[in-house]
CSV table of C-alpha atoms in Angstrom, one decimal:
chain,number,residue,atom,x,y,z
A,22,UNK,CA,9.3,-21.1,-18.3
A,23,UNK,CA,9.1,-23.1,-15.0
A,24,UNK,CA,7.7,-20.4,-11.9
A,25,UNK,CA,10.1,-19.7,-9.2
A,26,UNK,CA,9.5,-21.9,-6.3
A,27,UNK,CA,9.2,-19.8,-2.8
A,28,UNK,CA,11.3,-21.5,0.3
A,29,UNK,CA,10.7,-19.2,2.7
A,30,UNK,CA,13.2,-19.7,6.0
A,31,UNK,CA,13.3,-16.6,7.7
A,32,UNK,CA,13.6,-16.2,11.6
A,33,UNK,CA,15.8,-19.7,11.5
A,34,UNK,CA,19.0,-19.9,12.7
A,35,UNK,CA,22.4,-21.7,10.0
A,36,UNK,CA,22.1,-23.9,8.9
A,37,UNK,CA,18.6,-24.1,8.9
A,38,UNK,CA,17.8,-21.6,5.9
A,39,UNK,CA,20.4,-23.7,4.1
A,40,UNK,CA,18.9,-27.2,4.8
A,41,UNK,CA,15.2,-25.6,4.0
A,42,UNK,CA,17.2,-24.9,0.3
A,43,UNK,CA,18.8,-27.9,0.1
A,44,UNK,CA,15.3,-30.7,0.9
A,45,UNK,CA,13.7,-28.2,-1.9
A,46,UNK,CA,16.5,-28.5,-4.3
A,47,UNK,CA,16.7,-32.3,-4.1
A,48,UNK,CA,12.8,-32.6,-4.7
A,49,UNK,CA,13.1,-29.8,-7.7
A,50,UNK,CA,13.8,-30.8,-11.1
A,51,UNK,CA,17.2,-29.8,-13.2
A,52,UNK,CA,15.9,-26.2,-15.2
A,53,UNK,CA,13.9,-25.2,-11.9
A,54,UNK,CA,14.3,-21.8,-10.0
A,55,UNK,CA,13.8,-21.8,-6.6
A,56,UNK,CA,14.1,-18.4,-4.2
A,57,UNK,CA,14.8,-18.4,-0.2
A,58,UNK,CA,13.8,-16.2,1.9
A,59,UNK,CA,16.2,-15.7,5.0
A,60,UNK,CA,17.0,-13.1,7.9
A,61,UNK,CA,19.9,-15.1,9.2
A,62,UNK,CA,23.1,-13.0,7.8
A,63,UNK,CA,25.4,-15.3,7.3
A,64,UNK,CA,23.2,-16.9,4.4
A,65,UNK,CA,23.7,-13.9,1.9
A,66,UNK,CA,27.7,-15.6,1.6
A,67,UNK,CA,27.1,-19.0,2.8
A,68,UNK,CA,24.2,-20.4,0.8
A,69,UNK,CA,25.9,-18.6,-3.0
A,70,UNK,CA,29.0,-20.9,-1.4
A,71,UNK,CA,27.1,-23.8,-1.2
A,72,UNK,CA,25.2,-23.4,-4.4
A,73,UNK,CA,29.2,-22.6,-6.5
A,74,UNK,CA,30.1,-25.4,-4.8
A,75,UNK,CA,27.4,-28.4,-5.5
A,76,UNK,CA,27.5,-27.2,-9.1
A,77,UNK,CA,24.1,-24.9,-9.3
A,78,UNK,CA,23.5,-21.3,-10.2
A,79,UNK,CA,23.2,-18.2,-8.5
A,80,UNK,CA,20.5,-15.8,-10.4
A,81,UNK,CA,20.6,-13.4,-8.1
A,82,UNK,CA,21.4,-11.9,-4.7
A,83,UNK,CA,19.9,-9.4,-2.7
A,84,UNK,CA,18.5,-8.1,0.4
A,85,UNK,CA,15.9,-6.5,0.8
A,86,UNK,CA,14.0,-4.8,3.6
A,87,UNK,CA,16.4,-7.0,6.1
A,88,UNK,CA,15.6,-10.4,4.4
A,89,UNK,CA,18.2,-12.1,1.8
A,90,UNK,CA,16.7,-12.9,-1.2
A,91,UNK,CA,19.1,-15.7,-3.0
A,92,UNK,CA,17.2,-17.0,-6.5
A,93,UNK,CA,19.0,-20.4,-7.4
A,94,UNK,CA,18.8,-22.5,-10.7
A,95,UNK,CA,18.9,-26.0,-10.4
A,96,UNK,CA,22.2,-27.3,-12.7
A,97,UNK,CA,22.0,-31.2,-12.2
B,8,UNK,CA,36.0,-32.4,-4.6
B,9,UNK,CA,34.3,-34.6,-1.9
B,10,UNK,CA,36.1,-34.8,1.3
B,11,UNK,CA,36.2,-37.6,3.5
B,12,UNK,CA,34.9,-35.9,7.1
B,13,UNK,CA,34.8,-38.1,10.1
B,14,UNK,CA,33.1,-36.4,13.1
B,15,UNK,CA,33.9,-37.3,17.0
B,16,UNK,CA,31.1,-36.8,19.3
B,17,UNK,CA,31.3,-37.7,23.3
B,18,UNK,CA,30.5,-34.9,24.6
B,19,UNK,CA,26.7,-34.2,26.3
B,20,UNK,CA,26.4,-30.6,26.1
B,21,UNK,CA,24.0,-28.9,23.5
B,22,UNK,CA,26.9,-26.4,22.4
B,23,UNK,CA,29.0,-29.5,21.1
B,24,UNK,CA,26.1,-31.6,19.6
B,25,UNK,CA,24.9,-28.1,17.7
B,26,UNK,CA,28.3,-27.6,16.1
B,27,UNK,CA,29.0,-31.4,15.4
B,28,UNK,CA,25.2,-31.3,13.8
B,29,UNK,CA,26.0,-28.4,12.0
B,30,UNK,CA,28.8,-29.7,10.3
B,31,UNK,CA,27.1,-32.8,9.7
B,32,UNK,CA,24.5,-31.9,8.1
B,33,UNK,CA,26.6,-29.0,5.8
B,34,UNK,CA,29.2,-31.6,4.8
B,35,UNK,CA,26.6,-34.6,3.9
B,36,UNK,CA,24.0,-32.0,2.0
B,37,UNK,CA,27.6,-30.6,-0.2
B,38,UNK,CA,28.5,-34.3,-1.0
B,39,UNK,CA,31.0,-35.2,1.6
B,40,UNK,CA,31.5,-38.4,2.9
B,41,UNK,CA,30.4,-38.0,6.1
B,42,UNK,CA,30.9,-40.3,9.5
B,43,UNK,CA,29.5,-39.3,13.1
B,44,UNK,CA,31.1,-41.6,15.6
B,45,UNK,CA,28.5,-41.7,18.9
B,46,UNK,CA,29.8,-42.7,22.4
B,47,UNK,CA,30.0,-41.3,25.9
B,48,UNK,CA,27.8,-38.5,27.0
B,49,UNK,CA,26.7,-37.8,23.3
B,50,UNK,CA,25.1,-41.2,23.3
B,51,UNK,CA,22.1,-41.1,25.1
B,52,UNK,CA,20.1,-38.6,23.6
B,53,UNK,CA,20.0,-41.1,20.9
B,54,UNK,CA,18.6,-44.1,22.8
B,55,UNK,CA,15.2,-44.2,22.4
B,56,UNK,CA,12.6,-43.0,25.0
B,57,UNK,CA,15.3,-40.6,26.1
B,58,UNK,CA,14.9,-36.7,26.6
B,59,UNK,CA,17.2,-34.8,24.1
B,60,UNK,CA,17.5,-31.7,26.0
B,61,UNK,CA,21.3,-31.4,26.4
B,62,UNK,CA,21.8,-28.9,29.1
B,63,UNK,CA,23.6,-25.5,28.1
B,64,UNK,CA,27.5,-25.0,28.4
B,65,UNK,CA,27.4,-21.1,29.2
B,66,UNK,CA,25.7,-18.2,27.2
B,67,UNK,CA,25.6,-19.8,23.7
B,68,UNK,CA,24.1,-22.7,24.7
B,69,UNK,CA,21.3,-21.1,26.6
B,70,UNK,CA,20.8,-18.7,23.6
B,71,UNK,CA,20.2,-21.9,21.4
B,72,UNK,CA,17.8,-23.5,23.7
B,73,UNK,CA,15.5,-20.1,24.5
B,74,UNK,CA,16.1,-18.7,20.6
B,75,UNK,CA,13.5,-19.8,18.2
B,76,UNK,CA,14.3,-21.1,14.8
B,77,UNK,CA,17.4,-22.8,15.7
B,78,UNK,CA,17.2,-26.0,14.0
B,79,UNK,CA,17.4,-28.9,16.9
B,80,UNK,CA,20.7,-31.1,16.7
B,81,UNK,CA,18.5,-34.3,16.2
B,82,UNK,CA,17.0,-33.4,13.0
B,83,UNK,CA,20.3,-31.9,11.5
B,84,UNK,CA,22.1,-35.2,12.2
B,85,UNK,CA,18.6,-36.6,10.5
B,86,UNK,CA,19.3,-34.4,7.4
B,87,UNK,CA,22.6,-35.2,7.5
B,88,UNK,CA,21.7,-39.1,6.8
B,89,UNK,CA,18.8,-38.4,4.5
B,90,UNK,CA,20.1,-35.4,2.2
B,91,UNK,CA,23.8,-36.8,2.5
B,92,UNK,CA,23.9,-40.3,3.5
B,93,UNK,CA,25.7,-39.9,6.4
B,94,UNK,CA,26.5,-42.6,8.8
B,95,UNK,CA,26.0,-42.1,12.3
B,96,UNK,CA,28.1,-44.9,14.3
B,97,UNK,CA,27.3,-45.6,17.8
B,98,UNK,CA,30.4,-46.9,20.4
B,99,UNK,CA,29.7,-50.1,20.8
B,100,UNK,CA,31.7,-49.9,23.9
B,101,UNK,CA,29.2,-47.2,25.2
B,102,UNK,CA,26.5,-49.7,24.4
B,103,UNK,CA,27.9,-52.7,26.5
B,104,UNK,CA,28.3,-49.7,29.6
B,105,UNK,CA,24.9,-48.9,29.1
B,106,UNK,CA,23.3,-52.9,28.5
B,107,UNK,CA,21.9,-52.0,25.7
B,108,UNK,CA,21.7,-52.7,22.4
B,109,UNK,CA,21.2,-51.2,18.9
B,110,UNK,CA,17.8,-51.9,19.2
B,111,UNK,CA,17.5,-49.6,21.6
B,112,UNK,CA,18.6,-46.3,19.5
B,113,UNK,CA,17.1,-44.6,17.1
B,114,UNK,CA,16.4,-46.1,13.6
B,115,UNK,CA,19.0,-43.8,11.9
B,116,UNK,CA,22.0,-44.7,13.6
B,117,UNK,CA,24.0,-47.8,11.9
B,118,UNK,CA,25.6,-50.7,13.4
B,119,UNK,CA,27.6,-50.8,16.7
B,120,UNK,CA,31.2,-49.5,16.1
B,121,UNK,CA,34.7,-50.2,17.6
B,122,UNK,CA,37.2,-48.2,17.4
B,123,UNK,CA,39.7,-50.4,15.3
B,124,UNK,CA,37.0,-50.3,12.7
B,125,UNK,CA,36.0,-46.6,13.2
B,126,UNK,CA,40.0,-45.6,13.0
B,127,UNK,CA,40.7,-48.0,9.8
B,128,UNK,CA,37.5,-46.1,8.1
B,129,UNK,CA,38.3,-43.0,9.1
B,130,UNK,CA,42.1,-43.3,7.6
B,131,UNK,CA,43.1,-40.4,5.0
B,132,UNK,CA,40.2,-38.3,6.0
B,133,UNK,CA,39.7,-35.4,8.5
B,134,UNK,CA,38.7,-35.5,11.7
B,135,UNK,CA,36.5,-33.5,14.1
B,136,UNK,CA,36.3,-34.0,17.9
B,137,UNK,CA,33.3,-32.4,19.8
């Protein structure tokens, strides 16, 4: 069992929380977890569309205290 | 399915080069075929020794200039190439205005591009005009 990498992103504006997800993901190997961190709002439904739509998986989705916290597996 | 997205930027304003960035770099990174075409105003923030402060429009764009954490147009179009393989196309008409030449641009941006070439590669696919 892999640890969960950290991105953290929060106080940037879209797409930057997504484009912090998506440099780590490309460096991350296939199995890893990887969790951002973000206050922008429209992450909590943009970055589960990106991740459904690349192929990857959503672990979970929350947000807590004001910050989204999105746990993503890497598929592929 | 990967889209074939052709992006249209002339325009010197920061609202229009945040948007066209933004899409850019969101296409590219979700495996779109992405193309930024470069020419009038849009241009020179990519020659090299130049400022790229593009002045505001109205309210949003000062917002995105005084806000931290909004990620600068130039590094999303930089993303958009090295997460994406985006091509970012400069007018080679704007060039020959200017007198100069692709050395003169940044290192990102690909060869000088005419529109006969830009409109038979951009065939099929959508297109985006900021």
């Amino acid at each position: 069992m892999s640890e969960i990498k950290l991105v953290d992103a929060r106080d940037t504006f879209c797409p930057g929380p997504l484009m912090e997800l998506i440099t780590h993901m490309k460096q991350a190997s296939v199995g890893d977890t990887l969790e951002l961190l973000s206050t922008d709002e429209g992450s909590g439904a943009d970055v589960p569309e990106w991740v459904n739509k690349v192929g990857h998986e959503i672990l979970s989705n929350e947000k807590i205290e004001g910050v989204w916290h999105i746990k993503v597996r890497k598929a592929k | 399915m990967a889209q074939k997205i052709n992006i249209v930027c002339v325009t010197g304003t920061r609202e229009k080069l945040q948007m066209a960035a933004m899409f850019a770099s969101v296409a590219a990174a979700t495996g779109d075929e992405v193309t930024v075409f470069l020419s009038m105003n849009a241009l020179t923030y990519f020659v090299k020794g130049r400022s790229a402060a593009a002045p505001a429009e109205g309210e949003l764009g000062e917002l995105l200039i005084s806000e931290k954490g909004v990620p600068p147009f130039k590094t999303l179009f930089q993303q958009a190439v090295e997460l994406g393989d985006a091509k970012l196309l400069p007018c080679s008409m704007a060039l020959d205005l200017m007198k100069i030449t692709k050395e003169d641009l940044d290192s990102e941006l690909g060869p000088p591009t005419g529109l006969t070439r830009f409109l038979s590669d951009a065939e099929g696919g959508q297109l985006l005009t900021f």
